[in-house]
Amino acid sequence: MHAVVLREFGPARNLRYETLPDPEPGPGQVRIAVRAAGVHFIETVMRAGAASELAPPLPELPAVFGGEVAGVVDAVGPGTDGAWLGRSVVTAFGTPGGYAELAVADVGHVHPLPEGLGFQDAVAMVVTGATTVALLDLARLTADDVVLVTSAAGGVGRLVVQHALAVGATVVGAAGGPAKVADVRGLGADAVDYRRGGWDGAVRELLGAERPLSAVIDGVGGDPAARACALVRDGGRFVSIGSASQVEFRPDTDRVAYVNALEELLARPGDRPGHERRALDAAARGDLVPAVQSFPLAHAAEVHAALERRETTGKVVLVP
């Protein structure tokens, strides 16, 4: 099979499109002919070899990244029900990784695709969507809320904006660059460009003094998170869903309620399969619609470079 392999930590060009032996499913496993594989920003950090409290442990090399895999089961391992053969499925635990034409997964981690849900949307929802539905449980947004969503054009941010608007909240999205700001406005929210100086003042002008923020959903961290938090009224809440800037921000909890959604999710791993199913079903119904930007598998190095330059929108997917 063809796969994208990392043999040395470093820049994006270290990702090489190579030929590897086909993986074989073991007991209780299926093999998936990959139709779409998800890419995460954190994988660019790991590829560079940067150890971080905000990232998983660095993999042993050589490595094939990408656990998010959607495709068709083309082989089953010993003791695995043959009814899986030919089924369209998605998993968050593909190995050796989704940056490949074939991957294997334990059947306990595999979900059949709901009717009407395509491979790329499924791979966008199995982790990004599952994270979103879980954090929305924690955020508890209502029609009374005035919400700022940072990284609003990203995979999670876009879904949060959709949900917040659906429940009737007032929503402002912060995104980087004119194209992403236009994308957020296309969802029906007000939007500002957090790459421009004074963007936090622009949020104040949009809302007016009589409508301070009641909540921030932040996926950036660092200075943008600090500026966003300063806009929240006393007694409001700040929900962190990651730190794309790689600079963690924690607010003054005497002033606002703070929830680190990723920490909460990691503390309850048993809830994850349920979140995955809920996210897939929500996408199949059209309640949450992911934005997907797809690229050929062989272009993974260029994709990592584009992610690092913040040039992508929504969920980035590789297609063999």
PDB file of C-alpha atoms in Angstrom:
ATOM      1  CA  MET A   1       0.000   0.000   0.000  1.00  0.00           C
ATOM      2  CA  HIS A   2       0.947   3.645  -0.283  1.00  0.00           C
ATOM      3  CA  ALA A   3       1.337   5.601   2.936  1.00  0.00           C
ATOM      4  CA  VAL A   4       2.794   8.867   4.206  1.00  0.00           C
ATOM      5  CA  VAL A   5       5.695   8.042   6.513  1.00  0.00           C
ATOM      6  CA  LEU A   6       7.659  10.149   8.999  1.00  0.00           C
ATOM      7  CA  ARG A   7      11.166   8.776   9.554  1.00  0.00           C
ATOM      8  CA  GLU A   8      12.721  11.837  11.195  1.00  0.00           C
ATOM      9  CA  PHE A   9      11.121  14.596  13.262  1.00  0.00           C
ATOM     10  CA  GLY A  10      11.325  17.987  11.626  1.00  0.00           C
ATOM     11  CA  PRO A  11       9.698  20.152   8.939  1.00  0.00           C
ATOM     12  CA  ALA A  12       6.689  19.192   6.854  1.00  0.00           C
ATOM     13  CA  ARG A  13       8.880  18.001   3.990  1.00  0.00           C
ATOM     14  CA  ASN A  14       9.973  15.072   6.198  1.00  0.00           C
ATOM     15  CA  LEU A  15       6.607  13.446   5.449  1.00  0.00           C
ATOM     16  CA  ARG A  16       7.288  11.083   2.547  1.00  0.00           C
ATOM     17  CA  TYR A  17       4.865   9.223   0.295  1.00  0.00           C
ATOM     18  CA  GLU A  18       6.149   5.642   0.326  1.00  0.00           C
ATOM     19  CA  THR A  19       5.168   2.026  -0.259  1.00  0.00           C
ATOM     20  CA  LEU A  20       4.689  -0.134   2.846  1.00  0.00           C
ATOM     21  CA  PRO A  21       3.519  -3.735   3.350  1.00  0.00           C
ATOM     22  CA  ASP A  22      -0.265  -4.110   3.596  1.00  0.00           C
ATOM     23  CA  PRO A  23      -1.373  -4.386   7.247  1.00  0.00           C
ATOM     24  CA  GLU A  24      -3.238  -7.559   8.206  1.00  0.00           C
ATOM     25  CA  PRO A  25      -6.129  -7.513  10.698  1.00  0.00           C
ATOM     26  CA  GLY A  26      -5.609  -9.465  13.895  1.00  0.00           C
ATOM     27  CA  PRO A  27      -8.211 -11.167  16.095  1.00  0.00           C
ATOM     28  CA  GLY A  28     -11.236  -8.940  16.609  1.00  0.00           C
ATOM     29  CA  GLN A  29     -10.082  -6.474  13.972  1.00  0.00           C
ATOM     30  CA  VAL A  30     -11.147  -5.297  10.537  1.00  0.00           C
ATOM     31  CA  ARG A  31      -9.071  -3.834   7.737  1.00  0.00           C
ATOM     32  CA  ILE A  32     -10.377  -0.684   6.105  1.00  0.00           C
ATOM     33  CA  ALA A  33      -9.723   0.427   2.549  1.00  0.00           C
ATOM     34  CA  VAL A  34      -9.317   4.118   3.363  1.00  0.00           C
ATOM     35  CA  ARG A  35     -11.509   6.625   1.513  1.00  0.00           C
ATOM     36  CA  ALA A  36     -10.788   9.577   3.809  1.00  0.00           C
ATOM     37  CA  ALA A  37      -8.370  10.279   6.668  1.00  0.00           C
ATOM     38  CA  GLY A  38      -8.502  13.177   9.095  1.00  0.00           C
ATOM     39  CA  VAL A  39      -5.614  15.547   9.827  1.00  0.00           C
ATOM     40  CA  HIS A  40      -5.189  17.457  13.093  1.00  0.00           C
ATOM     41  CA  PHE A  41      -3.130  20.574  13.750  1.00  0.00           C
ATOM     42  CA  ILE A  42      -1.572  18.830  16.756  1.00  0.00           C
ATOM     43  CA  GLU A  43      -0.047  16.326  14.330  1.00  0.00           C
ATOM     44  CA  THR A  44       2.061  19.134  12.875  1.00  0.00           C
ATOM     45  CA  VAL A  45       3.447  19.771  16.356  1.00  0.00           C
ATOM     46  CA  MET A  46       4.205  16.096  16.873  1.00  0.00           C
ATOM     47  CA  ARG A  47       5.762  15.775  13.414  1.00  0.00           C
ATOM     48  CA  ALA A  48       8.144  18.580  14.317  1.00  0.00           C
ATOM     49  CA  GLY A  49       9.195  16.600  17.400  1.00  0.00           C
ATOM     50  CA  ALA A  50       7.974  19.216  19.853  1.00  0.00           C
ATOM     51  CA  ALA A  51       7.135  17.668  23.212  1.00  0.00           C
ATOM     52  CA  SER A  52       4.231  19.496  24.821  1.00  0.00           C
ATOM     53  CA  GLU A  53       1.757  19.082  27.664  1.00  0.00           C
ATOM     54  CA  LEU A  54      -0.880  19.996  25.103  1.00  0.00           C
ATOM     55  CA  ALA A  55       0.065  17.161  22.711  1.00  0.00           C
ATOM     56  CA  PRO A  56       0.073  13.352  22.955  1.00  0.00           C
ATOM     57  CA  PRO A  57       3.423  11.614  23.477  1.00  0.00           C
ATOM     58  CA  LEU A  58       5.685  11.610  20.447  1.00  0.00           C
ATOM     59  CA  PRO A  59       5.389   8.412  18.388  1.00  0.00           C
ATOM     60  CA  GLU A  60       8.162   5.934  17.745  1.00  0.00           C
ATOM     61  CA  LEU A  61       9.660   6.353  14.291  1.00  0.00           C
ATOM     62  CA  PRO A  62       9.004   5.504  11.557  1.00  0.00           C
ATOM     63  CA  ALA A  63       5.416   6.629  12.073  1.00  0.00           C
ATOM     64  CA  VAL A  64       2.217   6.962  10.059  1.00  0.00           C
ATOM     65  CA  PHE A  65      -0.056   9.630  11.544  1.00  0.00           C
ATOM     66  CA  GLY A  66      -3.827   9.819  11.505  1.00  0.00           C
ATOM     67  CA  GLY A  67      -6.183   7.693  13.576  1.00  0.00           C
ATOM     68  CA  GLU A  68      -9.358   9.061  11.956  1.00  0.00           C
ATOM     69  CA  VAL A  69     -10.246   6.707   9.134  1.00  0.00           C
ATOM     70  CA  ALA A  70     -13.367   6.224   7.021  1.00  0.00           C
ATOM     71  CA  GLY A  71     -13.691   3.648   4.284  1.00  0.00           C
ATOM     72  CA  VAL A  72     -14.905   0.176   3.370  1.00  0.00           C
ATOM     73  CA  VAL A  73     -14.024  -3.007   5.265  1.00  0.00           C
ATOM     74  CA  ASP A  74     -12.079  -5.251   2.880  1.00  0.00           C
ATOM     75  CA  ALA A  75     -10.811  -7.938   5.298  1.00  0.00           C
ATOM     76  CA  VAL A  76     -11.574  -9.273   8.780  1.00  0.00           C
ATOM     77  CA  GLY A  77      -9.278 -10.869  11.306  1.00  0.00           C
ATOM     78  CA  PRO A  78      -9.652 -14.228  13.058  1.00  0.00           C
ATOM     79  CA  GLY A  79     -12.837 -14.444  15.097  1.00  0.00           C
ATOM     80  CA  THR A  80     -14.322 -11.294  13.569  1.00  0.00           C
ATOM     81  CA  ASP A  81     -17.862 -11.454  12.200  1.00  0.00           C
ATOM     82  CA  GLY A  82     -17.719 -11.686   8.413  1.00  0.00           C
ATOM     83  CA  ALA A  83     -20.785  -9.424   8.204  1.00  0.00           C
ATOM     84  CA  TRP A  84     -18.388  -6.487   8.491  1.00  0.00           C
ATOM     85  CA  LEU A  85     -17.021  -7.177   5.019  1.00  0.00           C
ATOM     86  CA  GLY A  86     -18.087  -4.510   2.533  1.00  0.00           C
ATOM     87  CA  ARG A  87     -19.529  -2.179   5.183  1.00  0.00           C
ATOM     88  CA  SER A  88     -18.822   1.529   5.116  1.00  0.00           C
ATOM     89  CA  VAL A  89     -17.317   2.453   8.479  1.00  0.00           C
ATOM     90  CA  VAL A  90     -15.440   5.099  10.408  1.00  0.00           C
ATOM     91  CA  THR A  91     -13.086   4.894  13.377  1.00  0.00           C
ATOM     92  CA  ALA A  92     -10.969   7.215  15.482  1.00  0.00           C
ATOM     93  CA  PHE A  93      -8.435   4.465  16.169  1.00  0.00           C
ATOM     94  CA  GLY A  94      -7.047   3.367  12.818  1.00  0.00           C
ATOM     95  CA  THR A  95      -3.546   1.871  12.750  1.00  0.00           C
ATOM     96  CA  PRO A  96      -0.815   2.182  11.621  1.00  0.00           C
ATOM     97  CA  GLY A  97      -2.508   5.465  10.759  1.00  0.00           C
ATOM     98  CA  GLY A  98      -4.970   7.018   8.375  1.00  0.00           C
ATOM     99  CA  TYR A  99      -2.315   8.616   6.182  1.00  0.00           C
ATOM    100  CA  ALA A 100      -2.408   5.382   4.182  1.00  0.00           C
ATOM    101  CA  GLU A 101      -4.470   3.368   1.723  1.00  0.00           C
ATOM    102  CA  LEU A 102      -5.209   0.650   4.303  1.00  0.00           C
ATOM    103  CA  ALA A 103      -5.663   0.683   8.071  1.00  0.00           C
ATOM    104  CA  VAL A 104      -6.842  -1.776  10.715  1.00  0.00           C
ATOM    105  CA  ALA A 105      -8.984  -1.182  13.782  1.00  0.00           C
ATOM    106  CA  ASP A 106     -10.575  -3.142  16.611  1.00  0.00           C
ATOM    107  CA  VAL A 107     -14.256  -3.727  15.864  1.00  0.00           C
ATOM    108  CA  GLY A 108     -15.119  -2.210  19.243  1.00  0.00           C
ATOM    109  CA  HIS A 109     -13.865   1.147  17.964  1.00  0.00           C
ATOM    110  CA  VAL A 110     -15.594   0.990  14.575  1.00  0.00           C
ATOM    111  CA  HIS A 111     -18.901   2.664  13.718  1.00  0.00           C
ATOM    112  CA  PRO A 112     -21.002   1.811  10.657  1.00  0.00           C
ATOM    113  CA  LEU A 113     -21.745   4.980   8.723  1.00  0.00           C
ATOM    114  CA  PRO A 114     -25.277   6.299   9.250  1.00  0.00           C
ATOM    115  CA  GLU A 115     -27.339   6.358   6.074  1.00  0.00           C
ATOM    116  CA  GLY A 116     -26.602   9.399   3.941  1.00  0.00           C
ATOM    117  CA  LEU A 117     -23.299  10.290   5.624  1.00  0.00           C
ATOM    118  CA  GLY A 118     -20.275  10.364   3.295  1.00  0.00           C
ATOM    119  CA  PHE A 119     -16.756   9.265   4.108  1.00  0.00           C
ATOM    120  CA  GLN A 120     -15.249  12.741   4.340  1.00  0.00           C
ATOM    121  CA  ASP A 121     -17.995  14.111   6.569  1.00  0.00           C
ATOM    122  CA  ALA A 122     -17.788  10.992   8.744  1.00  0.00           C
ATOM    123  CA  VAL A 123     -14.063  11.411   9.288  1.00  0.00           C
ATOM    124  CA  ALA A 124     -14.656  15.081  10.082  1.00  0.00           C
ATOM    125  CA  MET A 125     -17.163  14.176  12.784  1.00  0.00           C
ATOM    126  CA  VAL A 126     -15.712  11.105  14.525  1.00  0.00           C
ATOM    127  CA  VAL A 127     -13.248  13.154  16.600  1.00  0.00           C
ATOM    128  CA  THR A 128     -13.853  16.828  15.805  1.00  0.00           C
ATOM    129  CA  GLY A 129     -17.622  16.369  15.943  1.00  0.00           C
ATOM    130  CA  ALA A 130     -17.463  14.152  19.017  1.00  0.00           C
ATOM    131  CA  THR A 131     -15.356  16.763  20.786  1.00  0.00           C
ATOM    132  CA  THR A 132     -17.891  19.398  19.788  1.00  0.00           C
ATOM    133  CA  VAL A 133     -20.980  17.611  21.107  1.00  0.00           C
ATOM    134  CA  ALA A 134     -19.182  16.864  24.374  1.00  0.00           C
ATOM    135  CA  LEU A 135     -18.055  20.445  24.911  1.00  0.00           C
ATOM    136  CA  LEU A 136     -21.537  21.711  24.051  1.00  0.00           C
ATOM    137  CA  ASP A 137     -22.830  19.547  26.891  1.00  0.00           C
ATOM    138  CA  LEU A 138     -20.400  21.411  29.156  1.00  0.00           C
ATOM    139  CA  ALA A 139     -21.047  24.883  27.707  1.00  0.00           C
ATOM    140  CA  ARG A 140     -24.853  24.603  28.011  1.00  0.00           C
ATOM    141  CA  LEU A 141     -25.557  27.436  25.617  1.00  0.00           C
ATOM    142  CA  THR A 142     -29.071  28.877  25.534  1.00  0.00           C
ATOM    143  CA  ALA A 143     -30.974  31.639  23.753  1.00  0.00           C
ATOM    144  CA  ASP A 144     -29.998  34.005  26.590  1.00  0.00           C
ATOM    145  CA  ASP A 145     -26.282  33.707  25.856  1.00  0.00           C
ATOM    146  CA  VAL A 146     -24.034  36.183  24.075  1.00  0.00           C
ATOM    147  CA  VAL A 147     -21.139  34.069  22.812  1.00  0.00           C
ATOM    148  CA  LEU A 148     -17.739  34.686  21.279  1.00  0.00           C
ATOM    149  CA  VAL A 149     -16.242  31.701  19.428  1.00  0.00           C
ATOM    150  CA  THR A 150     -12.551  31.995  18.608  1.00  0.00           C
ATOM    151  CA  SER A 151     -11.122  29.947  15.729  1.00  0.00           C
ATOM    152  CA  ALA A 152     -14.687  30.067  14.454  1.00  0.00           C
ATOM    153  CA  ALA A 153     -13.804  28.894  10.938  1.00  0.00           C
ATOM    154  CA  GLY A 154     -12.023  25.790  12.235  1.00  0.00           C
ATOM    155  CA  GLY A 155     -13.411  22.289  12.454  1.00  0.00           C
ATOM    156  CA  VAL A 156     -14.798  22.574  15.993  1.00  0.00           C
ATOM    157  CA  GLY A 157     -15.461  26.309  15.917  1.00  0.00           C
ATOM    158  CA  ARG A 158     -17.696  26.110  12.867  1.00  0.00           C
ATOM    159  CA  LEU A 159     -19.848  23.431  14.503  1.00  0.00           C
ATOM    160  CA  VAL A 160     -20.080  25.419  17.739  1.00  0.00           C
ATOM    161  CA  VAL A 161     -21.264  28.486  15.803  1.00  0.00           C
ATOM    162  CA  GLN A 162     -23.958  26.394  14.098  1.00  0.00           C
ATOM    163  CA  HIS A 163     -25.222  25.016  17.411  1.00  0.00           C
ATOM    164  CA  ALA A 164     -25.155  28.369  19.185  1.00  0.00           C
ATOM    165  CA  LEU A 165     -27.181  29.976  16.415  1.00  0.00           C
ATOM    166  CA  ALA A 166     -29.618  27.051  16.405  1.00  0.00           C
ATOM    167  CA  VAL A 167     -30.401  27.493  20.113  1.00  0.00           C
ATOM    168  CA  GLY A 168     -30.965  31.235  19.566  1.00  0.00           C
ATOM    169  CA  ALA A 169     -27.806  32.664  21.130  1.00  0.00           C
ATOM    170  CA  THR A 170     -26.192  35.887  19.937  1.00  0.00           C
ATOM    171  CA  VAL A 171     -22.928  34.804  18.298  1.00  0.00           C
ATOM    172  CA  VAL A 172     -19.730  36.544  17.246  1.00  0.00           C
ATOM    173  CA  GLY A 173     -17.031  34.464  15.592  1.00  0.00           C
ATOM    174  CA  ALA A 174     -13.362  35.416  15.569  1.00  0.00           C
ATOM    175  CA  ALA A 175     -11.350  34.032  12.657  1.00  0.00           C
ATOM    176  CA  GLY A 176      -8.001  34.702  11.000  1.00  0.00           C
ATOM    177  CA  GLY A 177      -8.113  36.542   7.681  1.00  0.00           C
ATOM    178  CA  PRO A 178     -10.843  37.982   5.428  1.00  0.00           C
ATOM    179  CA  ALA A 179     -11.750  34.670   3.765  1.00  0.00           C
ATOM    180  CA  LYS A 180     -12.348  32.941   7.090  1.00  0.00           C
ATOM    181  CA  VAL A 181     -14.285  35.913   8.438  1.00  0.00           C
ATOM    182  CA  ALA A 182     -16.531  35.725   5.362  1.00  0.00           C
ATOM    183  CA  ASP A 183     -16.963  31.995   5.948  1.00  0.00           C
ATOM    184  CA  VAL A 184     -18.186  32.606   9.515  1.00  0.00           C
ATOM    185  CA  ARG A 185     -20.568  35.327   8.351  1.00  0.00           C
ATOM    186  CA  GLY A 186     -21.903  32.854   5.821  1.00  0.00           C
ATOM    187  CA  LEU A 187     -23.051  30.722   8.754  1.00  0.00           C
ATOM    188  CA  GLY A 188     -25.185  33.623   9.982  1.00  0.00           C
ATOM    189  CA  ALA A 189     -22.961  34.971  12.771  1.00  0.00           C
ATOM    190  CA  ASP A 190     -21.249  38.312  13.161  1.00  0.00           C
ATOM    191  CA  ALA A 191     -17.489  37.972  12.716  1.00  0.00           C
ATOM    192  CA  VAL A 192     -14.203  39.776  13.342  1.00  0.00           C
ATOM    193  CA  ASP A 193     -10.636  39.170  12.169  1.00  0.00           C
ATOM    194  CA  TYR A 194      -8.432  38.441  15.191  1.00  0.00           C
ATOM    195  CA  ARG A 195      -5.316  39.061  13.084  1.00  0.00           C
ATOM    196  CA  ARG A 196      -6.191  42.746  12.990  1.00  0.00           C
ATOM    197  CA  GLY A 197      -5.284  45.065  15.831  1.00  0.00           C
ATOM    198  CA  GLY A 198      -8.189  46.121  17.979  1.00  0.00           C
ATOM    199  CA  TRP A 199     -10.371  43.151  17.082  1.00  0.00           C
ATOM    200  CA  ASP A 200     -11.590  42.920  20.677  1.00  0.00           C
ATOM    201  CA  GLY A 201     -12.767  46.511  20.418  1.00  0.00           C
ATOM    202  CA  ALA A 202     -14.629  45.551  17.250  1.00  0.00           C
ATOM    203  CA  VAL A 203     -16.465  42.876  19.251  1.00  0.00           C
ATOM    204  CA  ARG A 204     -17.522  45.510  21.788  1.00  0.00           C
ATOM    205  CA  GLU A 205     -18.806  47.728  18.985  1.00  0.00           C
ATOM    206  CA  LEU A 206     -20.795  44.886  17.436  1.00  0.00           C
ATOM    207  CA  LEU A 207     -22.491  44.008  20.711  1.00  0.00           C
ATOM    208  CA  GLY A 208     -22.815  47.391  22.378  1.00  0.00           C
ATOM    209  CA  ALA A 209     -22.280  48.167  26.038  1.00  0.00           C
ATOM    210  CA  GLU A 210     -25.643  46.700  26.999  1.00  0.00           C
ATOM    211  CA  ARG A 211     -24.734  43.205  25.729  1.00  0.00           C
ATOM    212  CA  PRO A 212     -21.501  41.944  27.306  1.00  0.00           C
ATOM    213  CA  LEU A 213     -20.384  38.418  26.551  1.00  0.00           C
ATOM    214  CA  SER A 214     -21.790  35.695  28.768  1.00  0.00           C
ATOM    215  CA  ALA A 215     -19.512  32.992  27.301  1.00  0.00           C
ATOM    216  CA  VAL A 216     -16.361  32.419  25.288  1.00  0.00           C
ATOM    217  CA  ILE A 217     -15.648  29.156  23.486  1.00  0.00           C
ATOM    218  CA  ASP A 218     -11.916  29.316  22.809  1.00  0.00           C
ATOM    219  CA  GLY A 219      -9.721  27.106  20.654  1.00  0.00           C
ATOM    220  CA  VAL A 220      -6.741  29.440  20.267  1.00  0.00           C
ATOM    221  CA  GLY A 221      -5.284  30.192  23.700  1.00  0.00           C
ATOM    222  CA  GLY A 222      -2.581  32.777  24.264  1.00  0.00           C
ATOM    223  CA  ASP A 223      -3.228  36.477  23.717  1.00  0.00           C
ATOM    224  CA  PRO A 224      -6.466  36.029  21.700  1.00  0.00           C
ATOM    225  CA  ALA A 225      -7.919  34.007  24.578  1.00  0.00           C
ATOM    226  CA  ALA A 226      -6.890  36.635  27.123  1.00  0.00           C
ATOM    227  CA  ARG A 227      -8.480  39.410  25.053  1.00  0.00           C
ATOM    228  CA  ALA A 228     -11.638  37.367  24.597  1.00  0.00           C
ATOM    229  CA  CYS A 229     -11.877  36.619  28.306  1.00  0.00           C
ATOM    230  CA  ALA A 230     -11.588  40.322  29.141  1.00  0.00           C
ATOM    231  CA  LEU A 231     -14.862  40.839  27.252  1.00  0.00           C
ATOM    232  CA  VAL A 232     -16.809  38.373  29.428  1.00  0.00           C
ATOM    233  CA  ARG A 233     -19.059  39.804  32.098  1.00  0.00           C
ATOM    234  CA  ASP A 234     -18.372  38.890  35.709  1.00  0.00           C
ATOM    235  CA  GLY A 235     -19.974  35.540  36.430  1.00  0.00           C
ATOM    236  CA  GLY A 236     -19.779  34.470  32.804  1.00  0.00           C
ATOM    237  CA  ARG A 237     -17.949  31.389  31.574  1.00  0.00           C
ATOM    238  CA  PHE A 238     -14.863  30.567  29.566  1.00  0.00           C
ATOM    239  CA  VAL A 239     -14.711  27.172  27.857  1.00  0.00           C
ATOM    240  CA  SER A 240     -11.381  26.066  26.402  1.00  0.00           C
ATOM    241  CA  ILE A 241     -11.356  23.516  23.593  1.00  0.00           C
ATOM    242  CA  GLY A 242      -7.614  23.587  22.917  1.00  0.00           C
ATOM    243  CA  SER A 243      -4.721  25.955  22.254  1.00  0.00           C
ATOM    244  CA  ALA A 244      -3.849  26.214  18.569  1.00  0.00           C
ATOM    245  CA  SER A 245      -1.319  28.901  19.510  1.00  0.00           C
ATOM    246  CA  GLN A 246       0.416  26.347  21.767  1.00  0.00           C
ATOM    247  CA  VAL A 247       0.150  28.883  24.603  1.00  0.00           C
ATOM    248  CA  GLU A 248      -2.302  27.820  27.275  1.00  0.00           C
ATOM    249  CA  PHE A 249      -4.560  30.429  28.843  1.00  0.00           C
ATOM    250  CA  ARG A 250      -6.399  30.007  32.148  1.00  0.00           C
ATOM    251  CA  PRO A 251      -8.701  32.801  33.305  1.00  0.00           C
ATOM    252  CA  ASP A 252      -9.203  34.277  36.742  1.00  0.00           C
ATOM    253  CA  THR A 253     -11.750  31.855  38.178  1.00  0.00           C
ATOM    254  CA  ASP A 254     -12.801  34.391  40.798  1.00  0.00           C
ATOM    255  CA  ARG A 255     -14.315  36.384  37.931  1.00  0.00           C
ATOM    256  CA  VAL A 256     -15.505  33.768  35.417  1.00  0.00           C
ATOM    257  CA  ALA A 257     -16.316  30.070  35.496  1.00  0.00           C
ATOM    258  CA  TYR A 258     -13.676  28.037  33.656  1.00  0.00           C
ATOM    259  CA  VAL A 259     -14.080  24.704  31.890  1.00  0.00           C
ATOM    260  CA  ASN A 260     -11.226  22.936  30.113  1.00  0.00           C
ATOM    261  CA  ALA A 261     -13.285  20.728  27.832  1.00  0.00           C
ATOM    262  CA  LEU A 262     -10.368  18.561  26.699  1.00  0.00           C
ATOM    263  CA  GLU A 263      -9.354  17.812  30.281  1.00  0.00           C
ATOM    264  CA  GLU A 264     -12.946  16.909  31.086  1.00  0.00           C
ATOM    265  CA  LEU A 265     -13.167  14.583  28.078  1.00  0.00           C
ATOM    266  CA  LEU A 266      -9.865  12.860  28.843  1.00  0.00           C
ATOM    267  CA  ALA A 267     -11.043  12.266  32.401  1.00  0.00           C
ATOM    268  CA  ARG A 268     -14.069  10.308  31.105  1.00  0.00           C
ATOM    269  CA  PRO A 269     -12.819   8.116  28.236  1.00  0.00           C
ATOM    270  CA  GLY A 270     -15.775   5.767  28.622  1.00  0.00           C
ATOM    271  CA  ASP A 271     -18.073   8.514  27.327  1.00  0.00           C
ATOM    272  CA  ARG A 272     -16.213   8.789  24.027  1.00  0.00           C
ATOM    273  CA  PRO A 273     -18.038   6.105  21.984  1.00  0.00           C
ATOM    274  CA  GLY A 274     -21.363   7.720  22.823  1.00  0.00           C
ATOM    275  CA  HIS A 275     -20.090  11.156  21.802  1.00  0.00           C
ATOM    276  CA  GLU A 276     -18.846   9.690  18.504  1.00  0.00           C
ATOM    277  CA  ARG A 277     -22.227   8.135  17.710  1.00  0.00           C
ATOM    278  CA  ARG A 278     -24.100  11.310  18.614  1.00  0.00           C
ATOM    279  CA  ALA A 279     -21.824  13.376  16.368  1.00  0.00           C
ATOM    280  CA  LEU A 280     -22.191  11.029  13.403  1.00  0.00           C
ATOM    281  CA  ASP A 281     -25.970  10.944  13.802  1.00  0.00           C
ATOM    282  CA  ALA A 282     -26.134  14.758  14.094  1.00  0.00           C
ATOM    283  CA  ALA A 283     -24.234  15.097  10.817  1.00  0.00           C
ATOM    284  CA  ALA A 284     -26.428  12.513   9.102  1.00  0.00           C
ATOM    285  CA  ARG A 285     -29.541  14.477  10.159  1.00  0.00           C
ATOM    286  CA  GLY A 286     -27.995  17.756   9.033  1.00  0.00           C
ATOM    287  CA  ASP A 287     -28.052  19.258  12.539  1.00  0.00           C
ATOM    288  CA  LEU A 288     -24.287  19.836  12.378  1.00  0.00           C
ATOM    289  CA  VAL A 289     -22.631  20.310   8.987  1.00  0.00           C
ATOM    290  CA  PRO A 290     -18.835  20.067   8.907  1.00  0.00           C
ATOM    291  CA  ALA A 291     -16.740  22.084   6.494  1.00  0.00           C
ATOM    292  CA  VAL A 292     -14.258  19.761   4.799  1.00  0.00           C
ATOM    293  CA  GLN A 293     -11.178  20.726   2.824  1.00  0.00           C
ATOM    294  CA  SER A 294      -9.758  17.643   1.099  1.00  0.00           C
ATOM    295  CA  PHE A 295      -6.364  16.963  -0.455  1.00  0.00           C
ATOM    296  CA  PRO A 296      -4.724  13.947  -2.119  1.00  0.00           C
ATOM    297  CA  LEU A 297      -2.908  11.654   0.308  1.00  0.00           C
ATOM    298  CA  ALA A 298       0.359  12.140  -1.586  1.00  0.00           C
ATOM    299  CA  HIS A 299       0.223  15.876  -0.749  1.00  0.00           C
ATOM    300  CA  ALA A 300       0.316  15.385   3.043  1.00  0.00           C
ATOM    301  CA  ALA A 301       3.563  17.351   3.424  1.00  0.00           C
ATOM    302  CA  GLU A 302       2.063  20.375   1.664  1.00  0.00           C
ATOM    303  CA  VAL A 303      -1.067  20.021   3.809  1.00  0.00           C
ATOM    304  CA  HIS A 304       0.968  20.122   7.033  1.00  0.00           C
ATOM    305  CA  ALA A 305       2.748  23.245   5.809  1.00  0.00           C
ATOM    306  CA  ALA A 306      -0.583  24.896   4.974  1.00  0.00           C
ATOM    307  CA  LEU A 307      -1.940  24.043   8.427  1.00  0.00           C
ATOM    308  CA  GLU A 308       1.077  25.632  10.056  1.00  0.00           C
ATOM    309  CA  ARG A 309       0.489  28.791   8.004  1.00  0.00           C
ATOM    310  CA  ARG A 310      -3.192  28.752   9.066  1.00  0.00           C
ATOM    311  CA  GLU A 311      -4.265  28.615   5.425  1.00  0.00           C
ATOM    312  CA  THR A 312      -6.879  25.856   5.789  1.00  0.00           C
ATOM    313  CA  THR A 313     -10.550  26.086   6.708  1.00  0.00           C
ATOM    314  CA  GLY A 314     -12.689  23.558   8.547  1.00  0.00           C
ATOM    315  CA  LYS A 315     -11.654  19.927   8.790  1.00  0.00           C
ATOM    316  CA  VAL A 316      -8.667  18.905   6.691  1.00  0.00           C
ATOM    317  CA  VAL A 317      -8.991  15.469   5.094  1.00  0.00           C
ATOM    318  CA  LEU A 318      -6.577  13.349   3.037  1.00  0.00           C
ATOM    319  CA  VAL A 319      -8.007  11.189   0.257  1.00  0.00           C
ATOM    320  CA  PRO A 320      -6.010   8.206  -1.101  1.00  0.00           C
TER     321      PRO A 320
END
